[in-house]
Coordinates of C-alpha atoms in Angstrom, one line a residue:
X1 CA 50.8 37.7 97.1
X2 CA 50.5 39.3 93.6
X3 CA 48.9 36.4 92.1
X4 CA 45.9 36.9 94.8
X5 CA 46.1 41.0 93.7
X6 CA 45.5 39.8 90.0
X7 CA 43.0 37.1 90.9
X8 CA 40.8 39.7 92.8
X9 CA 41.0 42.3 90.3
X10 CA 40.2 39.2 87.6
X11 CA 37.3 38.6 90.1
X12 CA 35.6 42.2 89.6
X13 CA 36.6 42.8 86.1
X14 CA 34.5 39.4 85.5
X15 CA 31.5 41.0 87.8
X16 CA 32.0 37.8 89.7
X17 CA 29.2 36.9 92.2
X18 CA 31.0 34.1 94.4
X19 CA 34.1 33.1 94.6
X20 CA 36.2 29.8 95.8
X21 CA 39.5 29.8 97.4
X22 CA 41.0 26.3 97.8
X23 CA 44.4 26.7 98.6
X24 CA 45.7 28.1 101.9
X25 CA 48.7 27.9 104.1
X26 CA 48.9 28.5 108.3
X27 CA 48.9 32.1 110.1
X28 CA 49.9 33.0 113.2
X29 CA 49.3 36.7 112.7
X30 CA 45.3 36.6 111.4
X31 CA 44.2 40.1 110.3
X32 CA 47.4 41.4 109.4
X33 CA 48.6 42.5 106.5
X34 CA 47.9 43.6 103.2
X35 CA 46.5 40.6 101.8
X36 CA 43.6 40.1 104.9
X37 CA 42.7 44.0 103.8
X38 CA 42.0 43.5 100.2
X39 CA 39.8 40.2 101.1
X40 CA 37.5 42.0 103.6
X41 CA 37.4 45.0 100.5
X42 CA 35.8 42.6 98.1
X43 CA 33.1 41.3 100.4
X44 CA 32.4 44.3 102.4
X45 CA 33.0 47.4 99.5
X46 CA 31.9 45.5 96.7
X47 CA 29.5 42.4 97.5
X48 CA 31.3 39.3 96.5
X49 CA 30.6 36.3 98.6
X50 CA 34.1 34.9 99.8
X51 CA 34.6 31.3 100.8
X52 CA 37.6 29.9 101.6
X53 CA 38.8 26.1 102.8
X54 CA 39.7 25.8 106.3
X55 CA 42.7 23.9 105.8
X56 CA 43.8 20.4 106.4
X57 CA 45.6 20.7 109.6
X58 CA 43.6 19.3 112.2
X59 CA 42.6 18.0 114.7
X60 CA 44.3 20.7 116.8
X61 CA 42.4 23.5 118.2
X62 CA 43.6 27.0 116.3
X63 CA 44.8 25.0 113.3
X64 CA 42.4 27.4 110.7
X65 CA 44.2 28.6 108.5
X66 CA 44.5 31.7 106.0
X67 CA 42.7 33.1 104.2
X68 CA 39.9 31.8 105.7
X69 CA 40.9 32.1 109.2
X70 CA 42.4 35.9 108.4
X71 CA 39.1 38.0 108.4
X72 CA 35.6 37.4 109.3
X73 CA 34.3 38.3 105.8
X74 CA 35.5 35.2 104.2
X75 CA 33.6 32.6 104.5
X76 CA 35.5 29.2 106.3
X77 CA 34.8 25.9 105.3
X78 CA 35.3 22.3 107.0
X79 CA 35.2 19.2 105.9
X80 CA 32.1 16.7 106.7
X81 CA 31.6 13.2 106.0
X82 CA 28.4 11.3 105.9
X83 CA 27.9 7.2 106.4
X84 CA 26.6 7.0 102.7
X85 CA 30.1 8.5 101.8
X86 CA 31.8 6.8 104.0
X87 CA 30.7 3.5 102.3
X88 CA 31.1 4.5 98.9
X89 CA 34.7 5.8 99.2
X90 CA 36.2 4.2 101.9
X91 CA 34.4 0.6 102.0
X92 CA 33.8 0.3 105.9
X93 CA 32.5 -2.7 106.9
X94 CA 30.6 -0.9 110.2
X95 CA 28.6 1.8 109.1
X96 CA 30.1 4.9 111.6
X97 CA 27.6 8.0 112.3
X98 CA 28.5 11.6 110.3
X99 CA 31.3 13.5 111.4
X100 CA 34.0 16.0 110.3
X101 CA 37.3 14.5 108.7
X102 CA 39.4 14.4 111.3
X103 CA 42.5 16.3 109.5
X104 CA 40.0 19.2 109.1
X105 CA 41.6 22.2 110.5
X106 CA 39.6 23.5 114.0
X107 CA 39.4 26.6 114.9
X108 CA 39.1 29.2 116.8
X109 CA 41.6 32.1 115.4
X110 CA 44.8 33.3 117.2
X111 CA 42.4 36.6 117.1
X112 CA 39.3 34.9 118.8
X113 CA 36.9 34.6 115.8
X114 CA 35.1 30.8 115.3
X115 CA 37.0 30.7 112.0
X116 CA 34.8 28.0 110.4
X117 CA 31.4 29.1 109.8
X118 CA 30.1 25.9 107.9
X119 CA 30.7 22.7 106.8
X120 CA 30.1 21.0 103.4
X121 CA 30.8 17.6 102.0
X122 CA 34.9 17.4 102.0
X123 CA 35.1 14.5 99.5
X124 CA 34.6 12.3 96.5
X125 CA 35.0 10.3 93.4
X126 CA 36.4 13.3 91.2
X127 CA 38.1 13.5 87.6
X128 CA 42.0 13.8 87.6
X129 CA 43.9 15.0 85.1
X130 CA 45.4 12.9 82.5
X131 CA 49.0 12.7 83.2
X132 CA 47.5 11.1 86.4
X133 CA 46.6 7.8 83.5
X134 CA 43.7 7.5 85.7
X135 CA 39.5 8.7 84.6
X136 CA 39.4 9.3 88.4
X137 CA 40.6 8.6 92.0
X138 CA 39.0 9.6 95.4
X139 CA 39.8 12.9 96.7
X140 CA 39.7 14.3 99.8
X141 CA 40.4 17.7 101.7
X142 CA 38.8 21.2 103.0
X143 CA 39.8 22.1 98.9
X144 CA 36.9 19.9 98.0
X145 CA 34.6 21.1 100.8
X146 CA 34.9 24.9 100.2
X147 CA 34.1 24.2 96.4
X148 CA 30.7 21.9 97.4
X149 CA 30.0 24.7 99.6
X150 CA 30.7 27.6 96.7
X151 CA 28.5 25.4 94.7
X152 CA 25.4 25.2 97.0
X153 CA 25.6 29.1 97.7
X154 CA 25.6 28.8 93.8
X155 CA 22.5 27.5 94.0
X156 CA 20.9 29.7 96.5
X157 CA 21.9 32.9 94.3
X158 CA 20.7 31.8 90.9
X159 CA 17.4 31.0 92.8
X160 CA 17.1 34.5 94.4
X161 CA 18.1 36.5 91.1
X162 CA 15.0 34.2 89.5
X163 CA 12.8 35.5 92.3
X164 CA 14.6 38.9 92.0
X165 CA 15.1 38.9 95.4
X166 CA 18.3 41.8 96.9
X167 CA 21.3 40.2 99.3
X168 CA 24.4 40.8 100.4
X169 CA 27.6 39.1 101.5
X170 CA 26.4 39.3 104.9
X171 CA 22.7 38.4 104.4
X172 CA 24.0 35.4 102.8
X173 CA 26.4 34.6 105.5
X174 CA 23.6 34.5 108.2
X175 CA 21.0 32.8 106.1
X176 CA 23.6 29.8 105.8
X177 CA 24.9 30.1 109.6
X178 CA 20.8 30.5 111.2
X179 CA 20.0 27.3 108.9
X180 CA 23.1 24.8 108.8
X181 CA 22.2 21.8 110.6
X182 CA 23.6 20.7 113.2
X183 CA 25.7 17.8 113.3
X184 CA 24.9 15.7 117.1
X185 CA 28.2 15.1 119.3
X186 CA 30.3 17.3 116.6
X187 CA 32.5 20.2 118.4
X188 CA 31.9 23.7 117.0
X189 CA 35.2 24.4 116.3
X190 CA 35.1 21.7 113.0
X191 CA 31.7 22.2 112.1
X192 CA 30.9 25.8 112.8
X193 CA 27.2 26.0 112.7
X194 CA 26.8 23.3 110.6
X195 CA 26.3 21.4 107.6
X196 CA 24.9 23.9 104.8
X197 CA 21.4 23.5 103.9
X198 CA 20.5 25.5 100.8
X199 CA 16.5 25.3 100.5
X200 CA 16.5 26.3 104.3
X201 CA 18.8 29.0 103.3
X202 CA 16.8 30.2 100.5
X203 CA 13.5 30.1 102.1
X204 CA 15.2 32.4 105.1
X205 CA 16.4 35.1 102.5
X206 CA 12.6 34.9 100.9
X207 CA 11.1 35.5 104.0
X208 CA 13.6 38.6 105.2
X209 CA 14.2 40.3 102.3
X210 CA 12.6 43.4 102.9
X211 CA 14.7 43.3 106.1
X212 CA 17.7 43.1 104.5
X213 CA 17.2 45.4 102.2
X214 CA 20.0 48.4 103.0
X215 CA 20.4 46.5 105.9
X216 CA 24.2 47.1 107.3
X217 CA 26.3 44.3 108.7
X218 CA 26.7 44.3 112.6
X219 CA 30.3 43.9 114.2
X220 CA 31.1 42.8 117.5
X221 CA 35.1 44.1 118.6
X222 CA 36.6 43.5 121.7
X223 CA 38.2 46.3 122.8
X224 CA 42.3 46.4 124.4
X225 CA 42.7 42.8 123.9
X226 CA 44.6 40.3 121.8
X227 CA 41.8 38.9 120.6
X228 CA 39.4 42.0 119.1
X229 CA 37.5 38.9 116.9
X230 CA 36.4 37.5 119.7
X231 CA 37.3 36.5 123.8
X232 CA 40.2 33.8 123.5
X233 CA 41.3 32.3 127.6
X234 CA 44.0 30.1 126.0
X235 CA 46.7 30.4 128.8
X236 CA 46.6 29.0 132.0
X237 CA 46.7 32.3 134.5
X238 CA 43.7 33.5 132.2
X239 CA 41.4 30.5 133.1
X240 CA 42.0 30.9 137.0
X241 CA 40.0 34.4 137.5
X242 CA 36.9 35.9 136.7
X243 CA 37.2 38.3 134.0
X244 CA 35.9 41.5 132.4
X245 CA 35.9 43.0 128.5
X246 CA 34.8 45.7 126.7
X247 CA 32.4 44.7 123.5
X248 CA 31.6 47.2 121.0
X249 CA 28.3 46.1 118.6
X250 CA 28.1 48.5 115.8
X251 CA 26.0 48.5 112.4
X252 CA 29.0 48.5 109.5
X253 CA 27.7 50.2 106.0
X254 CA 29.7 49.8 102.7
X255 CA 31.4 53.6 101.5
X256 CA 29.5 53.4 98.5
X257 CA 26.4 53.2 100.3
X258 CA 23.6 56.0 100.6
X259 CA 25.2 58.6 103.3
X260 CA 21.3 58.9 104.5
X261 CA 21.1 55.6 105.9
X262 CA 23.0 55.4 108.7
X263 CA 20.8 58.5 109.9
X264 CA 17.8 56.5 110.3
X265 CA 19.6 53.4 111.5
X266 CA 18.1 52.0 114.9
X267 CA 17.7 48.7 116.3
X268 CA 17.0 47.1 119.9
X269 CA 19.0 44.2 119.6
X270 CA 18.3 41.5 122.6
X271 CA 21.8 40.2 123.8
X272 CA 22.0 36.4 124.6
X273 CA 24.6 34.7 126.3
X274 CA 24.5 30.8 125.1
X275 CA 26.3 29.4 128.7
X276 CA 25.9 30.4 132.1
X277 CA 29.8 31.3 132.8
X278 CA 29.1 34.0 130.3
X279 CA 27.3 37.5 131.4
X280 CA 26.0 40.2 129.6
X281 CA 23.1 42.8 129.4
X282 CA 19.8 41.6 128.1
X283 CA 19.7 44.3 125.6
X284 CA 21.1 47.1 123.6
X285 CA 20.0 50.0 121.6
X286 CA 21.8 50.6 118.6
X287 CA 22.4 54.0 116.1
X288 CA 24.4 54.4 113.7
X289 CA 27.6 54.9 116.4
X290 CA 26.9 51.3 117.7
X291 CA 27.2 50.6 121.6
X292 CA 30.0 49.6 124.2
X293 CA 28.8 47.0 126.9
X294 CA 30.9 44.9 129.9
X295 CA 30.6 41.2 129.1
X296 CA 31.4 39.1 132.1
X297 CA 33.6 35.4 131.9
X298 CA 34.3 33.3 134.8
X299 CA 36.0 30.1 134.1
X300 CA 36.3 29.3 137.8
X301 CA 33.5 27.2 137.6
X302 CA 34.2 24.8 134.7
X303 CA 35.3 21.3 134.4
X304 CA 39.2 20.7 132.8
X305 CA 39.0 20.6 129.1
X306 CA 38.1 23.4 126.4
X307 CA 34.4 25.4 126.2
X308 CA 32.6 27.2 124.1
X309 CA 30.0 30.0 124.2
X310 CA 28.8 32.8 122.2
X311 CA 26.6 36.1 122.3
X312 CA 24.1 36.5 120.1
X313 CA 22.4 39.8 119.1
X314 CA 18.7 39.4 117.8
X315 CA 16.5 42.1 116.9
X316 CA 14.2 42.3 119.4
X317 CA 11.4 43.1 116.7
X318 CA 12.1 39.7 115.1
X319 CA 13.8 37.4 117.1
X320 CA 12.7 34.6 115.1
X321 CA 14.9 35.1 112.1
X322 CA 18.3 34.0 114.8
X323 CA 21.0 35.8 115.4
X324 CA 22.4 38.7 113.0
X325 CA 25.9 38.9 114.8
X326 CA 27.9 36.5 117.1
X327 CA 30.8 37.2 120.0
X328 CA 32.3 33.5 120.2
X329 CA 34.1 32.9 123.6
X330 CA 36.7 30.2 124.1
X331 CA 38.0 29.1 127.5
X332 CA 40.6 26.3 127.8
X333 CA 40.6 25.0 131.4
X334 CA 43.8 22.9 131.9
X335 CA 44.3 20.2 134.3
X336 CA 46.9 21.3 137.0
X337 CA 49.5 18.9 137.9
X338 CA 51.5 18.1 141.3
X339 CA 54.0 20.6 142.0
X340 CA 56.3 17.6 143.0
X341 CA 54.7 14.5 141.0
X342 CA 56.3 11.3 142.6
X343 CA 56.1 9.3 139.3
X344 CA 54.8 9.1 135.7
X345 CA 50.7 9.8 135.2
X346 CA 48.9 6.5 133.8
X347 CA 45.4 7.3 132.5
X348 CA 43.5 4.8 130.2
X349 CA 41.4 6.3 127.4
X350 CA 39.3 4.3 124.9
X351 CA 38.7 5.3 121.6
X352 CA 35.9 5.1 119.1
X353 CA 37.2 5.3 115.6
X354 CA 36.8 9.1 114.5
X355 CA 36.2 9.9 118.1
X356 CA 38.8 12.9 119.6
X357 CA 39.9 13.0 123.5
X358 CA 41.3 16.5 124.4
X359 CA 43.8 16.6 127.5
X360 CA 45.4 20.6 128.3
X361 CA 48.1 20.6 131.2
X362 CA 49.4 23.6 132.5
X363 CA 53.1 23.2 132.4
X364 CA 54.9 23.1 136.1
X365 CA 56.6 26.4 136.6
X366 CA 60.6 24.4 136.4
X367 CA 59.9 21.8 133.9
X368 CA 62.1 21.6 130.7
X369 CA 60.6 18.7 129.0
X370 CA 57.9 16.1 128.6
X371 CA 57.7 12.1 127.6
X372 CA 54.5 11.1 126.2

């Protein structure tokens, strides 16, 4: 933990712009602690773009790990693989459509958030150090797609100083997020919004920056929960009923900014549910205090296996430009078994290679173990 301290106060004594953090370990407590604190301070108090790897501990759903995973300032990272790198690296004979690595860590966070926001290229032909007695080897890992990823926001910051153009950690964030592509029959929880695409990027900061000038960040909270990042339905019991939470949107300004701006803040932002088991008010209008609104789950309706939706605020005035804030929602829906199951469950599942199949049980009240 003092290493980190040192490295972040390295980081603003060097009046660093971006920042890469490779290594990472697993949390079960995201949010907590000192260390989570002093992240969110360096984006949110003094503008340094924070991107983290996701980890390397996938496939499992909640496998994000920390810092990344820790606070929704950072910046988290997966680890994507194209055909062309595929047949470089790996020499397949059948040429296999894009996709995340497999190991890449999933999220969402223990806390609710998505955890990964993007993905970028997670390996390659790289130089290795000498003792190695090797030029090079291929490498692999969420360390190698965080860096690719530092490197294209690189990229997008050196053009927009050029064009003297103003941004923020958070401007930055959403310009990657509202123009990553998608990557077809790839779970959210690997790729977050997608694959980072930096001339899309740079041509959405062009074309807002006078709206993101002194612009705050918006926050979505969930209020009384376990999950204040987001709505989490991870335990059986919670998947059975129709549920209600408390969502707070509020506009977030750095303490060094102008006192007067949160003053004249206002903004109708249209609210957008992205599935239909999700309900929420088409609208809200925001001040400077933000505003509390009921959003509505029922996972009675949906099929066994895990789901995903999100609300998204859009200003009304420019909807256009996607969403400035997101409220993920994760529901796992677990098969129930017999109470009194006569004999061992056969199923037959066919794989394709790369290709994940998800099974959740909820476990029978009395049993004690479980032979797979």
């Amino acid at each position: 933990r003092a290493a980190l301290v040192l490295a972040l106060i390295a980081v603003l004594q060097n009046a660093c712009d971006l920042t890469n953090m490779s290594f990472g370990e697993p949390t079960f407590a995201p949010g907590e602690g000192r260390l989570p604190e002093l992240f969110s301070e360096i984006v949110n108090e003094y503008g340094v773009i924070f991107v983290s790897s996701a980890g390397n501990d996938g496939p499992a759903l909640s496998t994000v790990g920390a810092p990344g995973g820790t606070t929704s300032a950072i910046l988290g990272v997966g680890a994507y693989i194209s055909p062309e790198m595929m047949n470089a690296e790996y020499a397949l004979r059948d040429e296999l459509p894009e996709m995340p690595y497999t190991w890449t860590s999933r999220g969402p966070t223990r806390d609710g958030d998505l955890g990964v926001n993007i993905c970028a290229p997670g390996g390659a032909i790289a130089p290795v150090p000498n003792w190695t007695l090797l030029r090079n080897q291929r490498m692999n890992g969420t360390s190698m797609a965080s860096p690719s990823a530092t490197g294209a926001i690189a990229l997008l910051l050196s053009g927009l100083k050029q064009s003297d153009i103003a941004y923020t950690p958070h401007s930055v964030r959403r310009a990657l997020e509202n123009t990553a592509r998608r990557v077809d029959g790839v779970e959210v929880f690997a790729q977050g919004h997608g694959l980072v695409q930096v001339e899309a990027a740079y041509e959405y900061l062009v074309a807002g920056s006078e709206l993101d000038r002194d612009a705050p960040r918006l926050e979505f909270t969930v209020f009384a929960s376990d999950t204040p990042r987001g709505i989490y339905l991870r335990e059986p019991p919670a998947a059975q009923r129709p549920a209600e939470f408390t969502v707070r949107l509020a506009p977030e300004y750095p303490k060094h900014a102008d006192k007067r701006l949160p003053t004249g803040y206002e903004l109708r932002a249209n609210l957008h549910a992205t599935a239909d088991w999700v309900d929420v008010a088409p609208h809200v209008m925001l001040n400077a205090g933000g505003q509390t609104f009921a959003v509505h789950v029922d996972p009675t309706r949906l099929e066994p296996g895990v789901h995903f939706a999100e609300i998204e605020a859009i200003d009304a005035a420019y909807p256009d430009r996607g969403p400035l804030a997101r409220l993920p929602i994760t529901v796992i829906r677990p098969h129930e078994l017999p109470e009194n199951p006569t004999g061992p469950l056969h199923r037959q599942i066919p794989f394709q290679p790369g290709e994940l199949v998800r099974h959740f049980f909820a476990v029978p009240h009395d049993a004690t173990w479980v032979e797979v």
